[in-house]
CSV table of C-alpha atoms and ligand atoms in Angstrom, one decimal:
chain,number,residue,atom,x,y,z
A,1306,MET,CA,20.1,36.4,-42.6
A,1307,ASP,CA,21.0,35.4,-46.1
A,1308,ALA,CA,21.9,37.3,-49.2
A,1309,THR,CA,18.5,37.0,-50.7
A,1310,SER,CA,16.9,39.1,-48.0
A,1311,SER,CA,19.1,42.1,-48.7
A,1312,THR,CA,18.6,45.0,-51.1
A,1313,PRO,CA,20.2,45.3,-54.5
A,1314,GLN,CA,22.4,48.1,-53.3
A,1315,ASP,CA,24.3,45.8,-51.0
A,1316,ARG,CA,27.7,45.1,-52.2
A,1317,VAL,CA,29.2,41.7,-52.6
A,1318,LEU,CA,33.0,41.3,-52.8
A,1319,SER,CA,35.2,38.2,-53.4
A,1320,GLY,CA,38.5,37.4,-54.9
A,1321,MET,CA,40.5,34.5,-56.2
A,1322,ARG,CA,44.1,33.8,-56.5
A,1323,PRO,CA,45.4,33.3,-60.0
A,1324,THR,CA,47.7,30.4,-59.3
A,1325,GLY,CA,46.4,27.9,-61.8
A,1326,ALA,CA,43.5,26.9,-64.3
A,1327,LEU,CA,40.2,26.8,-62.5
A,1328,HIS,CA,38.7,23.3,-62.2
A,1329,LEU,CA,35.3,21.9,-61.6
A,1330,GLY,CA,35.8,22.1,-57.8
A,1331,HIS,CA,36.1,25.8,-58.1
A,1332,TYR,CA,33.0,26.0,-60.3
A,1333,HIS,CA,30.7,23.9,-58.1
A,1334,GLY,CA,32.3,25.3,-54.9
A,1335,ALA,CA,32.5,29.0,-55.6
A,1336,LEU,CA,31.8,30.3,-59.2
A,1337,LYS,CA,28.3,29.0,-59.6
A,1338,ASN,CA,27.5,30.9,-56.5
A,1339,TRP,CA,29.2,34.1,-57.8
A,1340,VAL,CA,27.2,33.8,-61.0
A,1341,ARG,CA,23.9,33.4,-59.0
A,1342,LEU,CA,24.7,36.5,-57.0
A,1343,GLN,CA,25.5,38.8,-59.9
A,1344,SER,CA,21.9,39.3,-60.7
A,1345,GLN,CA,20.8,39.9,-57.1
A,1346,MET,CA,23.3,42.3,-55.8
A,1347,SER,CA,26.1,44.7,-56.8
A,1348,CYS,CA,29.0,42.2,-57.2
A,1349,TYR,CA,32.7,43.0,-57.2
A,1350,TYR,CA,35.0,40.1,-58.1
A,1351,PHE,CA,38.7,40.5,-58.4
A,1352,VAL,CA,41.9,38.8,-59.4
A,1353,ALA,CA,43.8,38.6,-56.2
A,1354,ASP,CA,47.3,38.7,-57.7
A,1355,TRP,CA,49.1,40.1,-54.7
A,1356,HIS,CA,47.6,37.3,-52.6
A,1357,ALA,CA,49.0,34.9,-55.0
A,1358,LEU,CA,52.4,36.4,-54.5
A,1359,THR,CA,52.2,35.6,-50.8
A,1360,THR,CA,52.7,32.0,-51.6
A,1361,HIS,CA,54.2,32.3,-55.2
A,1362,TYR,CA,56.7,35.1,-54.8
A,1363,GLU,CA,59.3,32.8,-56.3
A,1364,SER,CA,57.3,31.8,-59.3
A,1365,ARG,CA,55.7,35.0,-60.6
A,1366,GLU,CA,55.3,33.5,-64.1
A,1367,VAL,CA,52.6,31.2,-62.7
A,1368,ILE,CA,50.7,34.3,-61.7
A,1369,ALA,CA,51.4,36.3,-65.0
A,1370,HIS,CA,50.1,33.3,-67.0
A,1371,ASN,CA,46.9,32.8,-64.9
A,1372,VAL,CA,45.6,36.4,-64.5
A,1373,TYR,CA,43.7,36.6,-67.8
A,1374,GLU,CA,43.2,32.9,-68.1
A,1375,MET,CA,41.3,33.0,-64.8
A,1376,VAL,CA,39.2,35.8,-66.0
A,1377,ILE,CA,38.3,33.7,-69.1
A,1378,ASP,CA,37.3,30.9,-66.7
A,1379,TRP,CA,35.0,33.3,-64.9
A,1380,LEU,CA,33.4,34.5,-68.1
A,1381,ALA,CA,33.1,30.8,-69.2
A,1382,ALA,CA,31.3,30.0,-65.9
A,1383,GLY,CA,28.8,32.8,-66.7
A,1384,LEU,CA,30.0,35.9,-65.1
A,1385,ASP,CA,28.7,38.8,-67.1
A,1386,PRO,CA,30.8,41.9,-67.1
A,1387,ASN,CA,27.6,43.9,-67.7
A,1388,GLN,CA,26.1,42.7,-64.5
A,1389,CYS,CA,29.2,42.6,-62.2
A,1390,THR,CA,32.5,44.4,-61.8
A,1391,LEU,CA,35.6,42.4,-62.6
A,1392,PHE,CA,39.0,43.8,-61.7
A,1393,LEU,CA,42.6,43.3,-60.9
A,1394,GLN,CA,43.9,44.0,-57.4
A,1395,SER,CA,47.4,45.2,-58.3
A,1396,ARG,CA,45.9,48.0,-60.5
A,1397,ILE,CA,44.4,49.6,-57.4
A,1398,PRO,CA,47.3,50.5,-55.1
A,1399,GLU,CA,44.7,52.0,-52.7
A,1400,HIS,CA,44.3,48.4,-51.3
A,1401,ALA,CA,47.9,48.6,-50.3
A,1402,GLU,CA,47.4,52.0,-48.7
A,1403,LEU,CA,44.5,50.9,-46.6
A,1404,PHE,CA,46.5,47.7,-45.7
A,1405,THR,CA,49.3,49.9,-44.4
A,1406,LEU,CA,47.1,52.1,-42.4
A,1407,LEU,CA,45.2,49.3,-40.8
A,1408,SER,CA,48.5,47.5,-40.0
A,1409,MET,CA,49.5,50.2,-37.6
A,1410,GLY,CA,46.9,49.4,-35.1
A,1411,THR,CA,46.5,45.7,-35.6
A,1412,PRO,CA,47.9,43.4,-32.9
A,1413,LEU,CA,50.3,40.8,-34.1
A,1414,GLY,CA,48.3,38.2,-32.1
A,1415,TRP,CA,45.3,38.7,-34.3
A,1416,LEU,CA,47.2,37.6,-37.3
A,1417,GLU,CA,49.2,34.7,-35.5
A,1418,ARG,CA,45.9,33.3,-34.4
A,1419,VAL,CA,44.3,33.1,-37.8
A,1420,PRO,CA,44.1,29.3,-38.4
A,1421,THR,CA,45.1,29.4,-42.0
A,1422,TYR,CA,48.5,30.8,-41.0
A,1423,LYS,CA,49.8,27.7,-39.3
A,1424,ASP,CA,47.8,25.3,-41.4
A,1425,GLN,CA,49.1,26.6,-44.7
A,1426,GLN,CA,52.7,26.8,-43.4
A,1427,GLU,CA,52.3,23.0,-42.5
A,1428,LYS,CA,50.7,22.1,-45.8
A,1429,LEU,CA,53.0,24.0,-48.1
A,1430,LYS,CA,56.2,22.7,-46.6
A,1431,ASP,CA,58.1,23.1,-49.8
A,1432,LYS,CA,57.7,26.9,-49.6
A,1433,ASP,CA,59.2,29.2,-47.1
A,1434,LEU,CA,56.1,31.0,-45.7
A,1435,SER,CA,57.7,32.5,-42.6
A,1436,THR,CA,57.4,35.9,-44.4
A,1437,TYR,CA,55.9,39.2,-43.3
A,1438,GLY,CA,53.7,39.1,-46.4
A,1439,PHE,CA,52.2,35.7,-45.6
A,1440,LEU,CA,51.5,36.6,-42.0
A,1441,GLY,CA,49.9,39.9,-43.0
A,1442,TYR,CA,47.8,38.6,-45.9
A,1443,PRO,CA,44.5,38.3,-44.0
A,1444,LEU,CA,44.8,42.0,-43.1
A,1445,LEU,CA,45.4,42.7,-46.9
A,1446,GLN,CA,42.2,40.7,-47.4
A,1447,ALA,CA,40.4,42.9,-44.9
A,1448,ALA,CA,41.6,46.0,-46.8
A,1449,ASP,CA,40.3,44.4,-50.0
A,1450,ILE,CA,36.9,44.1,-48.5
A,1451,LEU,CA,36.6,47.3,-46.3
A,1452,ILE,CA,37.8,49.5,-49.2
A,1453,TYR,CA,34.6,48.7,-51.0
A,1454,LYS,CA,32.4,48.7,-47.9
A,1455,ALA,CA,31.2,45.3,-49.0
A,1456,LYS,CA,28.4,43.9,-46.9
A,1457,TRP,CA,28.8,40.3,-48.1
A,1458,VAL,CA,31.8,38.2,-48.8
A,1459,PRO,CA,31.1,34.8,-50.4
A,1460,VAL,CA,33.8,32.5,-49.2
A,1461,GLY,CA,34.3,28.9,-48.2
A,1462,GLU,CA,34.5,27.9,-44.5
A,1463,ASP,CA,38.3,28.1,-44.6
A,1464,GLN,CA,38.2,31.8,-45.1
A,1465,ALA,CA,35.6,32.6,-42.4
A,1466,SER,CA,38.3,33.5,-39.9
A,1467,HIS,CA,39.6,36.1,-42.4
A,1468,VAL,CA,36.2,37.8,-42.6
A,1469,GLU,CA,36.1,37.8,-38.8
A,1470,LEU,CA,39.4,39.5,-38.7
A,1471,THR,CA,38.0,42.1,-41.1
A,1472,ARG,CA,35.2,42.8,-38.8
A,1473,GLU,CA,37.5,43.3,-35.9
A,1474,ALA,CA,39.8,45.6,-38.0
A,1475,ALA,CA,36.7,47.7,-39.0
A,1476,ARG,CA,35.5,47.9,-35.4
A,1477,ARG,CA,38.9,49.0,-34.2
A,1478,PHE,CA,39.2,51.6,-37.0
A,1479,ASN,CA,35.9,53.1,-36.3
A,1480,HIS,CA,36.6,53.1,-32.6
A,1481,LEU,CA,40.0,54.8,-33.1
A,1482,TYR,CA,39.1,57.3,-35.9
A,1483,GLY,CA,35.3,57.4,-36.1
A,1484,ARG,CA,35.3,60.7,-34.2
A,1485,GLU,CA,36.4,63.4,-36.6
A,1486,THR,CA,38.4,66.2,-35.0
A,1487,ASP,CA,35.3,68.4,-35.3
A,1488,PHE,CA,32.9,65.6,-34.4
A,1489,ASP,CA,31.2,67.5,-31.7
A,1490,ALA,CA,30.7,70.6,-33.7
A,1491,ARG,CA,29.2,68.5,-36.5
A,1492,VAL,CA,26.9,66.7,-34.2
A,1493,GLN,CA,25.6,70.1,-32.8
A,1494,ALA,CA,25.1,71.4,-36.3
A,1495,SER,CA,23.0,68.4,-37.2
A,1496,LEU,CA,20.9,68.7,-34.0
A,1497,ASP,CA,20.4,72.3,-34.8
A,1498,LYS,CA,19.0,71.3,-38.2
A,1499,LEU,CA,16.5,69.0,-36.6
A,1500,GLY,CA,15.1,71.7,-34.4
A,1501,LYS,CA,14.9,72.3,-30.7
A,1502,ASP,CA,12.2,69.8,-29.9
A,1503,ALA,CA,13.6,66.9,-31.8
A,1504,ALA,CA,17.1,67.6,-30.4
A,1505,LYS,CA,15.8,67.6,-26.9
A,1506,ARG,CA,14.0,64.3,-27.4
A,1507,LEU,CA,17.1,62.8,-28.8
A,1508,GLU,CA,19.3,64.0,-26.0
A,1509,LYS,CA,16.9,62.5,-23.5
A,1510,SER,CA,16.7,59.1,-25.3
A,1511,ARG,CA,20.5,59.1,-25.6
A,1512,LYS,CA,20.9,59.6,-21.9
A,1513,ALA,CA,18.3,56.8,-21.3
A,1514,TYR,CA,20.2,54.5,-23.6
A,1515,GLN,CA,23.7,55.2,-22.5
A,1516,GLU,CA,23.0,55.3,-18.7
A,1517,THR,CA,20.3,52.6,-18.4
A,1518,GLY,CA,20.7,50.6,-21.6
A,1519,ASP,CA,17.2,51.5,-22.7
A,1520,THR,CA,17.1,49.8,-26.1
A,1521,LYS,CA,13.5,51.0,-26.8
A,1522,ALA,CA,14.8,54.5,-26.6
A,1523,MET,CA,17.6,53.6,-29.0
A,1524,ASP,CA,15.2,51.9,-31.5
A,1525,GLY,CA,13.0,54.9,-31.5
A,1526,ALA,CA,15.7,57.3,-32.0
A,1527,LEU,CA,17.4,55.4,-34.8
A,1528,GLY,CA,14.1,54.9,-36.5
A,1529,PHE,CA,13.6,58.7,-36.3
A,1530,LEU,CA,17.1,59.4,-37.7
A,1531,SER,CA,16.8,57.0,-40.6
A,1532,ASP,CA,13.4,58.6,-41.6
A,1533,THR,CA,14.1,62.3,-41.3
A,1534,PRO,CA,14.5,64.1,-44.5
A,1535,LEU,CA,16.4,66.9,-42.8
A,1536,LEU,CA,19.7,65.2,-42.7
A,1537,ASP,CA,21.9,63.5,-45.4
A,1538,PRO,CA,23.0,60.0,-45.0
A,1539,ASP,CA,26.4,61.1,-43.6
A,1540,GLU,CA,24.8,63.2,-41.0
A,1541,ARG,CA,22.4,60.5,-40.0
A,1542,ASP,CA,25.2,58.1,-39.5
A,1543,ARG,CA,27.2,60.5,-37.5
A,1544,LEU,CA,24.3,61.2,-35.2
A,1545,ALA,CA,23.6,57.5,-34.8
A,1546,GLY,CA,27.2,57.1,-33.8
A,1547,TRP,CA,26.9,60.0,-31.4
A,1548,PHE,CA,23.7,58.4,-30.0
A,1549,LYS,CA,25.4,55.0,-29.4
A,1550,GLY,CA,28.7,56.5,-28.3
A,1551,THR,CA,30.6,54.7,-30.9
A,1552,GLY,CA,31.5,57.5,-33.3
A,1553,LYS,CA,30.8,57.5,-37.0
A,1554,THR,CA,31.0,54.3,-39.0
A,1555,VAL,CA,33.7,54.9,-41.5
A,1556,LEU,CA,34.4,51.2,-42.4
A,1557,VAL,CA,31.5,48.8,-42.7
A,1558,GLU,CA,31.6,45.4,-41.0
A,1559,PRO,CA,31.1,42.7,-43.6
A,1560,GLN,CA,29.5,39.3,-43.2
A,1561,ALA,CA,30.7,36.0,-44.6
A,1562,LEU,CA,28.3,34.5,-47.1
A,1563,LEU,CA,29.4,30.9,-46.5
A,1564,THR,CA,29.2,28.8,-49.6
A,1565,GLU,CA,28.9,25.1,-48.8
A,1566,ALA,CA,32.0,23.1,-49.4
A,1567,SER,CA,32.1,21.9,-53.0
A,1568,LYS,CA,30.0,18.8,-53.3
A,1569,LEU,CA,32.4,17.7,-56.1
A,1570,PRO,CA,35.4,16.0,-54.7
A,1571,GLY,CA,38.5,15.2,-56.9
A,1572,LEU,CA,38.8,12.1,-59.1
A,1573,ASP,CA,40.2,10.1,-56.1
A,1574,GLY,CA,37.6,11.3,-53.6
A,1575,GLN,CA,40.0,13.8,-51.9
A,1576,LYS,CA,39.4,17.5,-52.2
A,1577,MET,CA,39.8,18.5,-55.8
A,1578,SER,CA,43.1,20.3,-56.3
A,1579,LYS,CA,45.4,20.8,-59.1
A,1580,SER,CA,48.3,20.0,-56.9
A,1581,TYR,CA,46.9,16.6,-56.0
A,1582,GLY,CA,46.6,15.7,-59.7
A,1583,ASN,CA,42.9,14.8,-59.2
A,1584,ALA,CA,41.3,17.7,-61.0
A,1585,ILE,CA,39.3,18.3,-64.1
A,1586,ALA,CA,39.7,21.8,-65.5
A,1587,MET,CA,36.7,24.0,-66.3
A,1588,ARG,CA,37.9,23.9,-69.9
A,1589,GLU,CA,39.4,20.6,-70.7
A,1590,ASP,CA,39.7,18.4,-73.8
A,1591,ARG,CA,36.9,15.9,-74.4
A,1592,SER,CA,39.3,13.0,-74.7
A,1593,SER,CA,41.2,14.0,-71.5
A,1594,ILE,CA,37.9,14.1,-69.5
A,1595,GLU,CA,37.0,10.6,-70.8
A,1596,THR,CA,40.3,9.1,-70.0
A,1597,LYS,CA,40.4,10.7,-66.5
A,1598,VAL,CA,36.9,9.5,-65.6
A,1599,ARG,CA,37.6,6.0,-66.9
A,1600,ARG,CA,40.7,5.8,-64.7
A,1601,MET,CA,38.9,6.9,-61.6
A,1602,PRO,CA,39.3,4.5,-58.7
A,1603,THR,CA,36.0,2.8,-57.6
A,1604,ASP,CA,34.9,0.8,-54.6
A,1605,PRO,CA,37.9,-1.4,-53.9
A,1606,ALA,CA,35.6,-4.3,-53.1
A,1607,ARG,CA,34.6,-4.6,-56.7
A,1608,ILE,CA,37.5,-6.5,-58.1
A,1609,LYS,CA,35.6,-8.5,-60.6
A,1610,ARG,CA,32.6,-7.5,-62.6
A,1611,THR,CA,30.5,-9.9,-60.5
A,1612,ASP,CA,31.5,-8.5,-57.2
A,1613,ALA,CA,28.8,-6.4,-55.6
A,1614,GLY,CA,29.9,-2.8,-54.6
A,1615,GLU,CA,28.8,0.0,-52.3
A,1616,PRO,CA,28.4,3.5,-53.9
A,1617,GLU,CA,29.2,5.2,-50.7
A,1618,ARG,CA,32.7,3.9,-50.9
A,1619,CYS,CA,33.1,5.2,-54.5
A,1620,PRO,CA,34.2,8.6,-55.7
A,1621,VAL,CA,32.2,8.0,-58.9
A,1622,TRP,CA,29.0,8.0,-56.9
A,1623,GLN,CA,29.8,11.6,-55.6
A,1624,PHE,CA,30.0,12.6,-59.2
A,1625,HIS,CA,26.6,11.0,-59.9
A,1626,LYS,CA,25.2,13.1,-57.2
A,1627,VAL,CA,26.3,16.2,-59.0
A,1628,TYR,CA,25.8,15.2,-62.6
A,1629,SER,CA,23.0,12.6,-62.7
A,1630,ASP,CA,19.3,12.8,-62.3
A,1631,ALA,CA,17.3,10.8,-59.8
A,1632,SER,CA,16.6,7.9,-62.1
A,1633,THR,CA,20.2,7.5,-63.3
A,1634,GLN,CA,21.3,7.7,-59.7
A,1635,ALA,CA,18.9,4.9,-58.9
A,1636,TRP,CA,20.2,2.8,-61.8
A,1637,ALA,CA,23.8,3.3,-60.7
A,1638,ALA,CA,23.2,2.5,-57.0
A,1639,GLN,CA,21.1,-0.6,-57.8
A,1640,GLY,CA,23.5,-1.8,-60.5
A,1641,CYS,CA,26.5,-1.3,-58.1
A,1642,ARG,CA,24.9,-3.1,-55.2
A,1643,HIS,CA,23.7,-6.1,-57.3
A,1644,ALA,CA,26.6,-6.2,-59.6
A,1645,GLY,CA,24.2,-5.5,-62.4
A,1646,ILE,CA,26.4,-3.1,-64.2
A,1647,GLY,CA,30.2,-2.7,-64.7
A,1648,CYS,CA,32.1,0.3,-63.4
A,1649,LEU,CA,32.9,1.6,-66.9
A,1650,GLU,CA,29.2,1.4,-67.7
A,1651,CYS,CA,28.4,3.3,-64.5
A,1652,LYS,CA,30.9,6.0,-65.4
A,1653,GLN,CA,29.4,6.8,-68.8
A,1654,PRO,CA,26.5,9.1,-67.6
A,1655,VAL,CA,29.1,10.9,-65.5
A,1656,ILE,CA,31.3,11.5,-68.5
A,1657,ASP,CA,28.3,12.6,-70.5
A,1658,GLY,CA,27.2,14.9,-67.7
A,1659,ILE,CA,30.6,16.6,-67.5
A,1660,LEU,CA,30.8,17.0,-71.2
A,1661,LYS,CA,27.3,18.5,-71.3
A,1662,GLU,CA,28.2,21.0,-68.6
A,1663,GLN,CA,31.3,22.1,-70.6
A,1664,VAL,CA,29.3,22.9,-73.7
A,1665,PRO,CA,28.1,26.3,-72.6
A,1666,MET,CA,31.3,27.1,-70.8
A,1667,LEU,CA,33.4,26.4,-73.9
A,1668,GLU,CA,30.9,28.3,-75.9
A,1669,ARG,CA,31.2,31.4,-73.7
A,1670,ALA,CA,35.0,31.2,-73.5
A,1671,GLU,CA,35.4,30.8,-77.3
A,1672,PRO,CA,35.1,34.4,-78.4
A,1673,TYR,CA,37.7,35.5,-75.9
A,1674,LEU,CA,40.3,33.0,-76.7
A,1675,SER,CA,41.2,34.6,-80.0
A,1676,ARG,CA,40.7,38.1,-78.8
A,1677,PRO,CA,42.7,38.7,-75.6
A,1678,GLN,CA,42.3,42.4,-75.9
A,1679,VAL,CA,38.6,42.1,-75.3
A,1680,VAL,CA,39.4,40.4,-71.9
A,1681,ARG,CA,41.8,43.1,-71.0
A,1682,ASP,CA,39.3,45.7,-71.9
A,1683,ILE,CA,36.7,44.1,-69.6
A,1684,VAL,CA,39.2,44.0,-66.8
A,1685,ASP,CA,40.2,47.7,-67.5
A,1686,ALA,CA,36.6,48.9,-67.4
A,1687,GLY,CA,35.9,47.0,-64.2
A,1688,THR,CA,39.1,48.2,-62.6
A,1689,ASP,CA,38.2,51.8,-63.4
A,1690,ARG,CA,34.8,51.3,-61.7
A,1691,ALA,CA,36.3,49.7,-58.7
A,1692,ARG,CA,39.0,52.3,-58.4
A,1693,ALA,CA,36.5,55.1,-58.1
A,1694,THR,CA,34.9,53.4,-55.1
A,1695,ALA,CA,38.3,52.6,-53.6
A,1696,ARG,CA,39.4,56.2,-53.9
A,1697,SER,CA,36.3,57.6,-52.3
A,1698,THR,CA,36.6,55.3,-49.3
A,1699,MET,CA,40.3,56.3,-49.0
A,1700,ALA,CA,39.4,60.0,-49.0
A,1701,GLU,CA,37.2,59.2,-46.0
A,1702,VAL,CA,39.7,57.1,-44.3
A,1703,ARG,CA,42.5,59.8,-44.7
A,1704,THR,CA,40.0,62.5,-43.3
A,1705,ALA,CA,39.1,60.2,-40.4
A,1706,MET,CA,42.7,59.6,-39.5
A,1707,GLY,CA,43.6,63.2,-40.0
A,1708,ILE,CA,46.0,62.5,-42.8
A,1709,ASN,CA,45.1,65.6,-44.7
A,1710,TYR,CA,47.7,68.1,-43.6
B,311,LIG,N1,42.2,34.9,-49.6
B,311,LIG,C1,41.2,34.4,-50.6
B,311,LIG,C2,41.6,32.9,-51.0
B,311,LIG,O1,42.7,32.5,-50.7
B,311,LIG,C3,41.2,35.3,-51.8
B,311,LIG,C4,40.9,36.7,-51.4
B,311,LIG,C5,41.7,37.8,-51.3
B,311,LIG,C6,39.6,37.1,-51.0
B,311,LIG,N2,41.0,38.8,-51.0
B,311,LIG,C7,39.8,38.6,-50.7
B,311,LIG,C8,38.3,36.6,-50.9
B,311,LIG,C9,38.7,39.3,-50.3
B,311,LIG,C10,37.3,37.3,-50.5
B,311,LIG,C11,37.5,38.7,-50.2
B,311,LIG,O2,40.8,32.3,-51.6
B,312,SF4,FE1,31.6,3.0,-58.3
B,312,SF4,FE2,29.7,2.7,-60.1
B,312,SF4,FE3,31.6,1.0,-59.8
B,312,SF4,FE4,29.7,1.1,-58.0
B,312,SF4,S1,29.4,0.5,-60.1
B,312,SF4,S2,31.9,0.9,-57.7
B,312,SF4,S3,29.3,3.3,-58.0
B,312,SF4,S4,31.8,3.0,-60.5
């Protein structure tokens, strides 16, 4: 299944950590996809400032500086606050409440086994990541997702295990708390509403399904339940849970919407990352872009202009694949392999392509740069919308858990 086959009511949720200016790797790897989705589904995108604290708890100024800068990068990329909801995690403490409640029943092993836990500790050796917050952060991410009942989570491959953990957390929650204390009475009330005959048929199918695994009986029953005008959605859902023996679905299991790894590597061919010093920011000076691309390493075999090269060994070629049309690509490949062009010549269309891509981004960012209050207002409005959803889920969660004494 992919996102395009779902209905507009389906909610999409994703977040980014505000730890630095966004670069072209973020744009091609994630943001372009976010922008595409905003016109197809109900999209919620948030600044994951608490997540940033899990690795940057000793450098909060980095986060403070980047919260609104990142939102400007999003707007520059083409996210439109009239089409999607942009918000700030720390303004919605309900995320922390759900995280706490989920943490009670989450086995430590689930978190210790998340691959990013050990990987990141290895990679970020200069930071002490043997913290409770760092271990727990995939569960915080689960809370971020579940609190909006998001169906789709656009993330890179590296985050797929976090979405899997989210699904497990939802399943466990529903299993533990999906039966309200008055579940049986409510089921009976719904059955009464449907009338004697329908109730009898449902009981019979339920028995067939639960005792002999008769899936035809289940499909028929669920079809009937989803069509009947006699029940509201809440009641239908409860009866479906009663039918399957699972209880009511309080938290919805999301799916990862895997975005391909960014096709754009860093200037040196490694993954683009600010910390590797191989990045071009989404909003960068013209002269700095020119200098950076001119200094890009090329195929090491081309020492002299007359040496033939091989594009596949050259990071500039990867940039051509993103920024050049077919005829320019053919010109570059041919010119490289036959020493018909020099490397600086070959890089010029790439420079032109990046500069051209920046024009609309700079234009979109421009009005916000001098009016920071407008950016804050956008985030405030989005946060209010998101908060209403988060609060309504938490009311259900508290009721399901019986925390309403
Ligand atoms: N953990 C994600 C990252 O490091 C950011 C994130 C936090 C997120 N909460 C999320 C992504 C919820 C998707 C959904 O990139
Ligand atoms: Fe790279 Fe182009 Fe030089 Fe070939 S000609 S090595 S592709 S920059």
